Structure formats: C-alpha cells, structure tokens
Amino acid sequence: MAEAEEQETGSLEESTDESEEEESEEEPKLKYERLSNGVTEILQKDAASCMTVHDKFLALGTHYGKVYLLDVQGNITQKFDVSPVKINQVSLDESGEHMGVCAEDGKVQVFGLYSGEEFHETFDCPIKIIAVHPHFVRSSCKQFVTGGKKLLLFERSWMSRWKSSVLHEGEGNIRSVKWRGHLIAWANNMGVKIFDITSKQRITNVPRDDISLRPDMYPCSLCWKDNVTLIIGWGTSVKICSVKERHANEMRDLPSRYVEIVSQFETEFYISGLAPLCDQLVVLSYVKEVSEKTEREYCARPRLDIIQPLSETCEEISSDALTVRGFQENECRDYHLEYSEGESLFYIVSPRDVVVAKERDQDDHIDWLLEKKKYEEALMAAEISQKNIKRHKILDIGLAYINHLVARGEYDIAARKCQKILGKNAALWEYEVYKFKEIGQLKAISPYLPRGDPVLKPLIYEMILHEFLESDYEGFATLIREWPGDLYNNSVIVQAVRDHLKKDSQNRTLLKTLAELYTYDKNYGNALEIYLTLRHKDVFQLIHKHNLFSSIKDKIVLLMDFDSEKAVDMLLDNEDKISIKKVVEELEDRPELQHVYLHKLFKRDHHKGQRYHEKQISLYAEFDRPNLLPFLRDSIHCPLEKALEICQQRNFVEETVYLLSRMGNSRSALKMIMEELHDVDKAIEFAKEQDDAELWEDLILYSIDKPPFITGLLNNIGTHVDPILLIHRIKEGMEIPNLRDSLVKILQDYNLQLSRDAEEPSRPEMSHFILKHEFGVRESSSSVRPCKALDVSELDNDL
C-alpha cells in the first residue's frame, strides 16, 4: 500500500508544478502555482482540512488537529496544537490579530495571535463552523458564532464573561457560515439564512434547490461579494442575493431588510467553492466523469471557471482543469476555495495539495504569446508595457523572434527585424551576422546592416562583399554604390575585384564597380580610364567634381568618341586648363572630331580659332558642307584663294559662286549660276545684288534664246532694266511661257514707276505701243503649246 502511494506521489510530482490547462487558442485568465515550502512538508504527513486567508498570512487547519500560520510563499511562521482530531474551521477578523478555531471533537478556541487566549471551551458535539466578528479587535465587537446542531452567538459581557444565545436550531447541522459587516449568513440542511446582528433579526431564508444531494457530501458554499451581496453555491445551483432596505411604510412587523435574488443559474458541475472577481465569479467545481472503457464513474480533475453571471444564465469566460495531488480520491466536500480580496489571489485547498491561482499579469501574457509562437505580438506587448514587465526583456523577446523566423526559413523577415531589435548594439549585430553566415544567408541580412551608427568591424562588411562577389556581381555592385567607402578596407576589395576580372576581363559590372572603388580611393586616373572605356555617363561628372583635366589631356579622343557634344562643351568651357592647340593636336588623326570641336569653337567666337580657319575649309567640305557657305560668309580669316581652289575641286557651285563674287569676278560667278545651276531666279537675284549693267547685259544675252529664262526676266527685270531692251531682242514668233502674266506684271511695274515720277501716260497707249510696235510674239502654256496672238483689248481688261 505504501509502495503504491509512493508511486502515485511520484507520478503526480513529475507533472508540472503549475496546474495544467487545457489546450486552447484563447489565453487563460488565471495562472497557477503549487503552494510549496512548509505546505509541502505539512501535507507529506498530514492532510489539509480547511484554510482561511488574510492579506498578511494564511491559516491552515489539518486533519490531525494542527493550525499553521504561513506566509504567502507557504513557509511556516507559527504552529498551534488545537486538537487531536480534524480542524473543521479557522476564522480570522479583518485585522488579522484574532483567530477562531473549531474541531471535530467539539473544541472551540478564540484567541489573539499577539494578546493571548480569549475563549476556550469544548462542546459535547462536533463543531463544524466558527466565525469571529470582522471587527473583533474592538471591545464592542467581541462576538463570534459557532455551529454544530445549532447556531450559537457568543458575546462578551461587561464582566468579561461570555454569554451565548441560540440564533437558530432544528434544521440539521450548521455546515457553512460567513460573517460580513452586520450580517451573518449560514447554511443548514434546509437552506441559507441571513441574520442582522444589529437588529437581532433573521431577514431571509433561501431554500435548498436539490434536496436529493446529501448536505454533508455536497456542502453549501457562501461568499460575500460586498456588505449587501451574498453569493450562494449549492450542488449545481448558483444564486446571487442582494440585501435591501425595506421602506418604512412596508415594515409593520417585518424585518427592516429583505433579500432579492438578482441572478440564479445552473452549472455543469458540483460547486465546491465561490469567490468574486470584479463583476464576475470564480467557481471551483467538483467533476465526475464516466470511463469510456469501464463505463464506471470516477473523480476527474477539479475545474476552476471564471463566469459572467446573467439574470437567469451565465457566460463562461475561461475554464481550467486543475491537476491537484490525490484528486482521484477527493470528494466535493474535500475542496475549498479561499481568496484574498486585496490581491485577487485564489487558493484551491484539497487534502493533499494547495494551489494558488492569480490573475495573469503582462509578463504572463507575454509568456503565453511566446508559448504560442506569437513573437510579433509578444514584442509589441513588451514595448507597450515595458515599465510594468518584470521577468521579460524586450531584447530577449526580439532575439527569440529572430531565431524563430530563421528556424522557419523566413530569412528576409528575420534580417529586417534585426534593424528594430538590435538597434545600435554593434556586438549583437556582429553576432547575428555570423549566425546568418553559418546558415548561408549573408545576402539576406546585407541590406539591413547599419552604415553609420553603429559601424561594425570592417571584416563584417568585407565578408558580405566577398559573398556577393562570388555569386552575384550585380548585388555586389549595388552594395558598393550604397555603402560608404570607409566601412571596409578598400584595397582588399579592389584586389578581390581585380582577381575576378582576370577571369572575365570584359565584365562591365565589375569594371564599373572597380571604377567606383578607385574613386573612393581617390585613384581618379584609373577610375577615369575605366569610365571612358565603358563610355559611362558619369565620366564628365567625375572630371568636373575632381578637377581631372590634367588627366584627360591624352584621352580627348576617347571623350569625343563617347559623347562629342558634352566633350566639346567641357573642353571649350575649360580652355584655361586644356588649350585649343592641345585639343586640335590630339584630334589630328580624327579629322571628323576635329571638325566638331573647331565648328563649335567658331560658333562661340569667330576669331579664337582663326589660325585653324584654313584647315576648317577642308573639314567643312569633307564633313559638314551645309555649314561651309555660312562659315565662308562669317569668317574674315580664311584665305579665299584656298577656299576657291577647294570648292572648285569639289565642284561646290554655290560656294564657288560666292567666292568668285567676293573676289570681284562677278561675271564668272553669274555665268556659273546660269550654266551650272540653270537657276534664272538665282541669276537675277545675283545681278540685283551686284547692280552692274554689264551683268544684266550678260544675263539677257544668255537668256534670249531660252523661253523659261525670258519669263523669269520679264517677271523680275522691270525695276532694274528697261524691259524694252529685252523685248527688242526677243525673236518674233517665240513661244514664251506665261506671257500674259509677265506682260501684266511689266505694265504694272512700269505704271507704278511712272506714277512715282508723276508722268503717267494712259494705260491703253502703253499697251498698244508695246503690242503693236514691239511685240509680235505669242504666249504658250507651261507645256509650250502654240496659242493665239494677244488682243490689246484683253490686255487692257487685265490691266
């Protein structure tokens, strides 16, 4: 038997010290721990029969007649040998200075813990309950009640003697009593009564609902929520009673107070104890279940439920099954629920165990979140309540969160969380980086590494750069661009890049990154050479930013090849650093680039590059003929003979005409226009510009046998040469395109000139003169078809 008990005790103690909770996604409201230390020692040899709780200490009664005073950790502070048999009840006043004890052998003691014995008597029947006045410490309140077969009130008289009076009897044993203020509530076999100690009146009787239950096996549980609210739990029934004052006109022979039941409901299990928790109830329940295998009833773990009372029902807030030692042998009467109002502590008392339940604090809330792997919520809760949490540290929760994410393979999220969790702790940063290295995830943490405050060891950054350099050139280049160059040893990384370029010398990403590294290292020459080779857009910015003009004197061709427009602008803007002469010399083997440079120089200033104007004639002729003529016109420094020679060699008619004219050889120029260009309008325009009678004569002679030229002359000659000179020379019968329009224009120009000279003859006379005496020609269309001779009257109408 003893061996079986030892095995049972061992198996119970192997279970967690905290009461087990059913698995649930909802967070429990209470937490549990076993009262140990002295309590463990006591219950190894004895069994608990009752307990009462004060804010300062606990009083535990046992089956072997002992009463122990305990601190809140369960350590024994005092021991009283009251009786050789079971202690049925221990009662304390509100001050915690006086205690009442009753035992199964009829012994009753009421004494001061610090002032000696007050009352000591042995009755002839078991005394089941005792309650001292809540204010017993006062001389006017030296009262207590005891209950066996009758409820007795003991009061100290004026001669320090105790007198007793019967408050109630005849309805079986008194098994439960609670004294609050001026009201005493007790339960016997028939129901619950409330007595007003001030008026010496019994004010209510609340009958028992289920009379089939044995009152000794399923005793009534009573607790006062406040001075006027009594909670009754009996069997599976709960009633909440409110003591109210009766109106004066209703009293007559009735008590001044009455009781109203404000709420009543049934529970699933048998009630072993009750306690208030704000506007809710804590209910300790005795549970019996039926085995599926044997179909026999057995005692299950007791339950501690938090419920919300309603008028005729209740709502379950939480429910916990408690593992207490020896629960398999316990009955409903073996459990008691005591509570400390000040701290919301609830004590579940059973013969072999005392478990303390308390409201969960923020640390407990965080514990539960961590247990459920809700690290994000736990971290947030800790940050919000960091002044109130005692057992947890934000950093520890954060590190646990990072480890959890890493374990789940969520490396990027874990790395991102490092920024917030690790903050400015460089040592922790370095530790986490090495952890990421061990799992091959350095790339994941690289975007989030601190770059300023704090700064990690250069080796950390170099380690990550090498990781990227081995597998991801683009990622490596991104880090080099984003990270300040002073985070790592630049020369180490430069050498690493150069080693990789030996395998892939034309890799643009590596070359560009090497140029950036050279720039960080102020090795601008090497950087510039790479940029030029790559034709990178930042090359001009690099030159300007670091004043690298001395480094580009031998790289002008490369610059021009990359972007001739930007290069020329830069060179012209910095003539003081790179002379025109130097640029022209460098471009000697690239005449097309030389032309671009000299052309823009000429546009800016016609005189700065005068020494190169002769060279420019050939350059324009070769690469930019449209701008040759404008150049010849605007330049006063180019040799005309050389220009004429070049233009004649290339058969540049317009340019040759211009040069001949500029050199005074207008007749040759006009001839070239007529013979080479066949452009009568241009020839006429040229003759007008020169305003030379000989040129007009040459033009008329050349045009006289060419009808299109005659039309052009007729349309333009009137204001510079007498049209009669032309008309006299036209052969009779020649077909002239658009003759009518030309004659009309001549007459209009002629009349306009005469009107200016105030000698205008009549228009019909002029018309007849021209047509009859001078003009025996015919008009033709643009297709040079024969047409009728002009009629003077038609011409007059046109005029």
PDB file of C-alpha atoms in Angstrom, residues 529-673:
ATOM      1  CA  GLU A 529      40.181  55.322 -67.779  1.00  0.00           C
ATOM      2  CA  ILE A 530      37.615  52.635 -66.918  1.00  0.00           C
ATOM      3  CA  TYR A 531      34.721  55.053 -67.266  1.00  0.00           C
ATOM      4  CA  LEU A 532      35.937  56.123 -70.677  1.00  0.00           C
ATOM      5  CA  THR A 533      36.402  52.542 -71.771  1.00  0.00           C
ATOM      6  CA  LEU A 534      32.885  51.767 -70.636  1.00  0.00           C
ATOM      7  CA  ARG A 535      31.543  55.035 -72.058  1.00  0.00           C
ATOM      8  CA  HIS A 536      29.877  55.623 -68.736  1.00  0.00           C
ATOM      9  CA  LYS A 537      27.622  58.628 -68.333  1.00  0.00           C
ATOM     10  CA  ASP A 538      29.265  59.685 -65.061  1.00  0.00           C
ATOM     11  CA  VAL A 539      32.649  60.338 -66.677  1.00  0.00           C
ATOM     12  CA  PHE A 540      32.050  64.073 -67.194  1.00  0.00           C
ATOM     13  CA  GLN A 541      30.674  64.472 -63.695  1.00  0.00           C
ATOM     14  CA  LEU A 542      33.763  62.735 -62.350  1.00  0.00           C
ATOM     15  CA  ILE A 543      36.071  65.073 -64.284  1.00  0.00           C
ATOM     16  CA  HIS A 544      34.307  68.202 -63.078  1.00  0.00           C
ATOM     17  CA  LYS A 545      33.866  67.017 -59.488  1.00  0.00           C
ATOM     18  CA  HIS A 546      37.513  66.112 -59.008  1.00  0.00           C
ATOM     19  CA  ASN A 547      39.084  68.594 -61.491  1.00  0.00           C
ATOM     20  CA  LEU A 548      40.712  65.832 -63.552  1.00  0.00           C
ATOM     21  CA  PHE A 549      41.537  67.971 -66.606  1.00  0.00           C
ATOM     22  CA  SER A 550      45.219  67.220 -66.351  1.00  0.00           C
ATOM     23  CA  SER A 551      44.340  63.524 -66.529  1.00  0.00           C
ATOM     24  CA  ILE A 552      42.304  63.783 -69.708  1.00  0.00           C
ATOM     25  CA  LYS A 553      44.764  65.604 -71.969  1.00  0.00           C
ATOM     26  CA  ASP A 554      45.691  62.332 -73.635  1.00  0.00           C
ATOM     27  CA  LYS A 555      42.126  60.985 -73.512  1.00  0.00           C
ATOM     28  CA  ILE A 556      40.378  63.636 -75.581  1.00  0.00           C
ATOM     29  CA  VAL A 557      39.658  61.229 -78.440  1.00  0.00           C
ATOM     30  CA  LEU A 558      38.047  58.784 -76.000  1.00  0.00           C
ATOM     31  CA  LEU A 559      35.912  61.562 -74.572  1.00  0.00           C
ATOM     32  CA  MET A 560      34.876  62.733 -78.018  1.00  0.00           C
ATOM     33  CA  ASP A 561      34.081  59.196 -79.114  1.00  0.00           C
ATOM     34  CA  PHE A 562      31.892  58.776 -76.025  1.00  0.00           C
ATOM     35  CA  ASP A 563      29.877  61.988 -76.293  1.00  0.00           C
ATOM     36  CA  SER A 564      31.291  64.592 -78.651  1.00  0.00           C
ATOM     37  CA  GLU A 565      28.790  67.293 -77.706  1.00  0.00           C
ATOM     38  CA  LYS A 566      29.415  67.050 -73.953  1.00  0.00           C
ATOM     39  CA  ALA A 567      33.140  66.655 -74.512  1.00  0.00           C
ATOM     40  CA  VAL A 568      33.394  69.774 -76.727  1.00  0.00           C
ATOM     41  CA  ASP A 569      31.350  71.851 -74.288  1.00  0.00           C
ATOM     42  CA  MET A 570      33.570  70.744 -71.435  1.00  0.00           C
ATOM     43  CA  LEU A 571      36.769  71.452 -73.389  1.00  0.00           C
ATOM     44  CA  LEU A 572      35.613  74.880 -74.514  1.00  0.00           C
ATOM     45  CA  ASP A 573      34.448  75.759 -71.005  1.00  0.00           C
ATOM     46  CA  ASN A 574      37.893  74.911 -69.656  1.00  0.00           C
ATOM     47  CA  GLU A 575      40.273  76.411 -72.232  1.00  0.00           C
ATOM     48  CA  ASP A 576      42.449  77.632 -69.403  1.00  0.00           C
ATOM     49  CA  LYS A 577      43.089  74.020 -68.382  1.00  0.00           C
ATOM     50  CA  ILE A 578      43.308  72.418 -71.840  1.00  0.00           C
ATOM     51  CA  SER A 579      44.314  74.772 -74.661  1.00  0.00           C
ATOM     52  CA  ILE A 580      42.726  74.882 -78.115  1.00  0.00           C
ATOM     53  CA  LYS A 581      46.058  73.994 -79.608  1.00  0.00           C
ATOM     54  CA  LYS A 582      46.330  70.864 -77.427  1.00  0.00           C
ATOM     55  CA  VAL A 583      42.841  69.710 -78.348  1.00  0.00           C
ATOM     56  CA  VAL A 584      43.420  70.224 -82.088  1.00  0.00           C
ATOM     57  CA  GLU A 585      46.700  68.328 -81.901  1.00  0.00           C
ATOM     58  CA  GLU A 586      45.088  65.416 -80.034  1.00  0.00           C
ATOM     59  CA  LEU A 587      42.369  65.238 -82.697  1.00  0.00           C
ATOM     60  CA  GLU A 588      44.741  65.415 -85.623  1.00  0.00           C
ATOM     61  CA  ASP A 589      44.175  61.780 -86.546  1.00  0.00           C
ATOM     62  CA  ARG A 590      40.434  62.126 -86.170  1.00  0.00           C
ATOM     63  CA  PRO A 591      39.504  64.981 -88.533  1.00  0.00           C
ATOM     64  CA  GLU A 592      35.764  64.370 -88.100  1.00  0.00           C
ATOM     65  CA  LEU A 593      36.126  65.026 -84.354  1.00  0.00           C
ATOM     66  CA  GLN A 594      38.484  67.890 -85.027  1.00  0.00           C
ATOM     67  CA  HIS A 595      35.795  69.479 -87.193  1.00  0.00           C
ATOM     68  CA  VAL A 596      33.152  69.107 -84.436  1.00  0.00           C
ATOM     69  CA  TYR A 597      35.427  70.850 -81.974  1.00  0.00           C
ATOM     70  CA  LEU A 598      36.509  73.674 -84.331  1.00  0.00           C
ATOM     71  CA  HIS A 599      32.979  74.212 -85.611  1.00  0.00           C
ATOM     72  CA  LYS A 600      31.648  74.744 -82.070  1.00  0.00           C
ATOM     73  CA  LEU A 601      34.628  76.960 -81.287  1.00  0.00           C
ATOM     74  CA  PHE A 602      33.804  79.076 -84.353  1.00  0.00           C
ATOM     75  CA  LYS A 603      30.164  79.314 -83.303  1.00  0.00           C
ATOM     76  CA  ARG A 604      31.202  80.621 -79.917  1.00  0.00           C
ATOM     77  CA  ASP A 605      33.819  83.054 -81.218  1.00  0.00           C
ATOM     78  CA  HIS A 606      34.669  83.757 -84.875  1.00  0.00           C
ATOM     79  CA  HIS A 607      38.175  84.859 -84.007  1.00  0.00           C
ATOM     80  CA  LYS A 608      39.583  82.479 -81.345  1.00  0.00           C
ATOM     81  CA  GLY A 609      40.393  79.717 -83.762  1.00  0.00           C
ATOM     82  CA  GLN A 610      41.407  81.941 -86.732  1.00  0.00           C
ATOM     83  CA  ARG A 611      44.682  80.101 -87.129  1.00  0.00           C
ATOM     84  CA  TYR A 612      42.642  76.997 -87.995  1.00  0.00           C
ATOM     85  CA  HIS A 613      40.187  78.604 -90.422  1.00  0.00           C
ATOM     86  CA  GLU A 614      42.151  77.434 -93.460  1.00  0.00           C
ATOM     87  CA  LYS A 615      42.077  73.883 -92.040  1.00  0.00           C
ATOM     88  CA  GLN A 616      38.373  74.256 -91.393  1.00  0.00           C
ATOM     89  CA  ILE A 617      37.629  74.851 -95.087  1.00  0.00           C
ATOM     90  CA  SER A 618      38.654  71.306 -95.860  1.00  0.00           C
ATOM     91  CA  LEU A 619      36.954  69.972 -92.740  1.00  0.00           C
ATOM     92  CA  TYR A 620      33.659  71.617 -93.657  1.00  0.00           C
ATOM     93  CA  ALA A 621      33.981  70.446 -97.220  1.00  0.00           C
ATOM     94  CA  GLU A 622      34.596  66.885 -96.037  1.00  0.00           C
ATOM     95  CA  PHE A 623      32.230  66.521 -93.074  1.00  0.00           C
ATOM     96  CA  ASP A 624      29.760  69.363 -92.989  1.00  0.00           C
ATOM     97  CA  ARG A 625      29.124  71.022 -96.386  1.00  0.00           C
ATOM     98  CA  PRO A 626      25.808  72.665 -95.269  1.00  0.00           C
ATOM     99  CA  ASN A 627      27.822  74.819 -92.854  1.00  0.00           C
ATOM    100  CA  LEU A 628      30.641  75.576 -95.324  1.00  0.00           C
ATOM    101  CA  LEU A 629      28.953  78.539 -97.005  1.00  0.00           C
ATOM    102  CA  PRO A 630      27.897  80.123 -93.671  1.00  0.00           C
ATOM    103  CA  PHE A 631      31.476  79.671 -92.492  1.00  0.00           C
ATOM    104  CA  LEU A 632      32.872  81.338 -95.619  1.00  0.00           C
ATOM    105  CA  ARG A 633      30.483  84.211 -95.175  1.00  0.00           C
ATOM    106  CA  ASP A 634      31.192  84.715 -91.445  1.00  0.00           C
ATOM    107  CA  SER A 635      34.932  84.154 -91.381  1.00  0.00           C
ATOM    108  CA  ILE A 636      37.235  87.056 -92.190  1.00  0.00           C
ATOM    109  CA  HIS A 637      40.338  84.971 -91.657  1.00  0.00           C
ATOM    110  CA  CYS A 638      40.063  82.164 -94.177  1.00  0.00           C
ATOM    111  CA  PRO A 639      42.174  82.537 -97.404  1.00  0.00           C
ATOM    112  CA  LEU A 640      39.751  82.993-100.325  1.00  0.00           C
ATOM    113  CA  GLU A 641      42.074  81.548-102.935  1.00  0.00           C
ATOM    114  CA  LYS A 642      42.485  78.343-100.911  1.00  0.00           C
ATOM    115  CA  ALA A 643      38.768  78.172-100.353  1.00  0.00           C
ATOM    116  CA  LEU A 644      38.068  78.725-104.104  1.00  0.00           C
ATOM    117  CA  GLU A 645      40.503  76.016-105.000  1.00  0.00           C
ATOM    118  CA  ILE A 646      38.886  73.520-102.665  1.00  0.00           C
ATOM    119  CA  CYS A 647      35.371  74.391-103.763  1.00  0.00           C
ATOM    120  CA  GLN A 648      36.246  74.208-107.460  1.00  0.00           C
ATOM    121  CA  GLN A 649      37.956  70.866-106.922  1.00  0.00           C
ATOM    122  CA  ARG A 650      34.798  69.511-105.305  1.00  0.00           C
ATOM    123  CA  ASN A 651      32.516  71.280-107.778  1.00  0.00           C
ATOM    124  CA  PHE A 652      30.745  73.170-104.982  1.00  0.00           C
ATOM    125  CA  VAL A 653      28.889  75.625-107.256  1.00  0.00           C
ATOM    126  CA  GLU A 654      27.166  77.766-104.631  1.00  0.00           C
ATOM    127  CA  GLU A 655      30.316  78.141-102.581  1.00  0.00           C
ATOM    128  CA  THR A 656      32.355  78.823-105.749  1.00  0.00           C
ATOM    129  CA  VAL A 657      29.851  81.472-106.903  1.00  0.00           C
ATOM    130  CA  TYR A 658      30.087  83.143-103.515  1.00  0.00           C
ATOM    131  CA  LEU A 659      33.875  83.122-103.538  1.00  0.00           C
ATOM    132  CA  LEU A 660      34.089  84.402-107.141  1.00  0.00           C
ATOM    133  CA  SER A 661      31.717  87.198-106.278  1.00  0.00           C
ATOM    134  CA  ARG A 662      33.631  88.013-103.078  1.00  0.00           C
ATOM    135  CA  MET A 663      36.886  88.081-105.085  1.00  0.00           C
ATOM    136  CA  GLY A 664      35.352  90.522-107.660  1.00  0.00           C
ATOM    137  CA  ASN A 665      34.817  88.085-110.522  1.00  0.00           C
ATOM    138  CA  SER A 666      31.057  88.635-110.760  1.00  0.00           C
ATOM    139  CA  ARG A 667      30.741  87.799-114.469  1.00  0.00           C
ATOM    140  CA  SER A 668      32.300  84.368-113.922  1.00  0.00           C
ATOM    141  CA  ALA A 669      30.055  83.877-110.939  1.00  0.00           C
ATOM    142  CA  LEU A 670      26.947  84.786-112.949  1.00  0.00           C
ATOM    143  CA  LYS A 671      27.998  82.525-115.746  1.00  0.00           C
ATOM    144  CA  MET A 672      28.400  79.667-113.299  1.00  0.00           C
ATOM    145  CA  ILE A 673      24.925  80.254-111.939  1.00  0.00           C
TER     146      ILE A 673
END
